[in-house]
Backbone as CSV, one residue per row, in Angstrom:
resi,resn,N_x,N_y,N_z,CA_x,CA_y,CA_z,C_x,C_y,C_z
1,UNK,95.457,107.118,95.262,96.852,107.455,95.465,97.300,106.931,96.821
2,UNK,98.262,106.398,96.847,99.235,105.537,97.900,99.336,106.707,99.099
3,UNK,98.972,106.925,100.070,99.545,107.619,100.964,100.930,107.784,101.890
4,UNK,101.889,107.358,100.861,103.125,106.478,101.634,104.598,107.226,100.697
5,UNK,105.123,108.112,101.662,106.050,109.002,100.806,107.337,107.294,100.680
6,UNK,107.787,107.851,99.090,108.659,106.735,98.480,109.992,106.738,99.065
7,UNK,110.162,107.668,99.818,111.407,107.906,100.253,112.100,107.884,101.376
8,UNK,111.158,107.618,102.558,111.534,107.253,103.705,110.188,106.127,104.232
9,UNK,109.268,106.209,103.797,107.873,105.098,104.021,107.362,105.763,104.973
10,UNK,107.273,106.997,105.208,106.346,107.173,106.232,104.333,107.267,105.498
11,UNK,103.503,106.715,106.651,102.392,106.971,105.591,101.370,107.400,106.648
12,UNK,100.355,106.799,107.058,99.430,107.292,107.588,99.740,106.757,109.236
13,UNK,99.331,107.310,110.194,98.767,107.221,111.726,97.488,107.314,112.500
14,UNK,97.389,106.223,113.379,95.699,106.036,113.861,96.619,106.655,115.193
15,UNK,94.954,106.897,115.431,95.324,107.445,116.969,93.886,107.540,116.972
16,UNK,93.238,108.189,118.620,91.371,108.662,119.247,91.568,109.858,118.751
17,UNK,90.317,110.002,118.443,89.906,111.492,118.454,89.005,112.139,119.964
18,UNK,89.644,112.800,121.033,89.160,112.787,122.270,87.980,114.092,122.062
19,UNK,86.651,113.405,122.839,85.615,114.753,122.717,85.583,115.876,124.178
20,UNK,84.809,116.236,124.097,85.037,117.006,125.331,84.802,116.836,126.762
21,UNK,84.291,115.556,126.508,83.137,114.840,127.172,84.391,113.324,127.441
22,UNK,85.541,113.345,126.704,86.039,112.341,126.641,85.945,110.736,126.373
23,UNK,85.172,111.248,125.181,84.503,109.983,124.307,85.516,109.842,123.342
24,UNK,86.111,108.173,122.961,86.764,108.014,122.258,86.524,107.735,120.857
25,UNK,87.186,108.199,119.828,86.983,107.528,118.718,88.070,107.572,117.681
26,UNK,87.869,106.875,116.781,88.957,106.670,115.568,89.357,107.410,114.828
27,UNK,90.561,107.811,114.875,91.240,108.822,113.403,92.314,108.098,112.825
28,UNK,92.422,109.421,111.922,93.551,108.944,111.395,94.175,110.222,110.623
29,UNK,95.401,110.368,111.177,96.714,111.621,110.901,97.167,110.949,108.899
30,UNK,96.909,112.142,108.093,97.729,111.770,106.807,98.744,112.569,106.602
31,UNK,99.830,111.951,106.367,101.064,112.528,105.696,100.810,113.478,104.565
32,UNK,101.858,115.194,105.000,101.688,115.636,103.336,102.414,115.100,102.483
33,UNK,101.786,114.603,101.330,102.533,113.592,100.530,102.336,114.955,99.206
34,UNK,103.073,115.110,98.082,103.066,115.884,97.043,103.674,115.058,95.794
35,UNK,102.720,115.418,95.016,103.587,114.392,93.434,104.622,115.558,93.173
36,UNK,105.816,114.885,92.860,107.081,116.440,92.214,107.777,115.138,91.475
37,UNK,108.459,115.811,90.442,109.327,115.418,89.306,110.597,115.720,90.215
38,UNK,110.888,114.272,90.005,112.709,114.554,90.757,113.891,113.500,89.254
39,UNK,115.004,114.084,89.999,115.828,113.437,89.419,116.094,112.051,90.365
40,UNK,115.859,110.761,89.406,115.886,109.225,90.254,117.077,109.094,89.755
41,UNK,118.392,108.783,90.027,119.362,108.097,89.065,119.364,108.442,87.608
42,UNK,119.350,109.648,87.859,119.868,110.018,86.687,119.016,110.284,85.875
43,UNK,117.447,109.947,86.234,116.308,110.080,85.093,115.130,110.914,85.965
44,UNK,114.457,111.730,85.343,113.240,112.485,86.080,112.311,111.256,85.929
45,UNK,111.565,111.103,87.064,110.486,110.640,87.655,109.617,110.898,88.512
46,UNK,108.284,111.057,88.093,107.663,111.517,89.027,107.299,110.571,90.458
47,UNK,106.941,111.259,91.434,107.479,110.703,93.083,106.630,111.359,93.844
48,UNK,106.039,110.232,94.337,105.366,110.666,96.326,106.173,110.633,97.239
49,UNK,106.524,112.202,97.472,107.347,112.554,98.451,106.579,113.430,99.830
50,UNK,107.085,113.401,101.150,106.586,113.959,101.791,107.558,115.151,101.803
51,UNK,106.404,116.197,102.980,107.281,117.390,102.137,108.154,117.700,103.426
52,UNK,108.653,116.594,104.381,109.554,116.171,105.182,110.738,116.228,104.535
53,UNK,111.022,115.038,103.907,111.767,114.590,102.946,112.213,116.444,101.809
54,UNK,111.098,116.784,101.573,111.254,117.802,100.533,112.040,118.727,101.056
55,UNK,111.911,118.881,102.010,112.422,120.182,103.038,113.834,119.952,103.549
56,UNK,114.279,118.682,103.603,115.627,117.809,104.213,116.438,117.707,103.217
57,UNK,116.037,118.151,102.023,116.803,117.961,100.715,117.039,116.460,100.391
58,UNK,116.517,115.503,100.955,116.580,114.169,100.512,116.209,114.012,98.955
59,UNK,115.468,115.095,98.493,115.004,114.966,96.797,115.334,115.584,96.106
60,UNK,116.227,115.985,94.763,116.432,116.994,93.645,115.416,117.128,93.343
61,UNK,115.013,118.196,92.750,114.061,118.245,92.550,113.804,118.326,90.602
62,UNK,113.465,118.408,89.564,113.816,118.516,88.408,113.048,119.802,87.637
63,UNK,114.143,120.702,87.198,113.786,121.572,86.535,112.472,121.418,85.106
């Protein structure tokens, strides 16, 4: 599954993971992405939305 909400493109972020000791290393931040049935133009489709987007009302959602 695409980690990349369809509706604004936000998807994943690297960044260090700092130790205590201040040793660096690689991460990576994932978007909550959620499958939901929305209304697209007029037709339900299901959609990777973040729940950014979900919360902003950018999505109907479909009964």
């Amino acid at each position: 599954m695409a980690r990349r909400c369809e509706i604004c493109g936000r998807g994943p972020q690297v960044g260090n993971k700092v130790s205590h000791s201040h040793i660096l290393t690689k991460r990576r931040w994932l978007p909550n992405i959620q499958l939901v049935r929305a209304n697209v133009n007029g037709t339900v489709k299901r959609v990777r939305v973040c729940t950014r987007c979900l919360k902003a009302g950018k999505v109907t959602r479909a009964v």
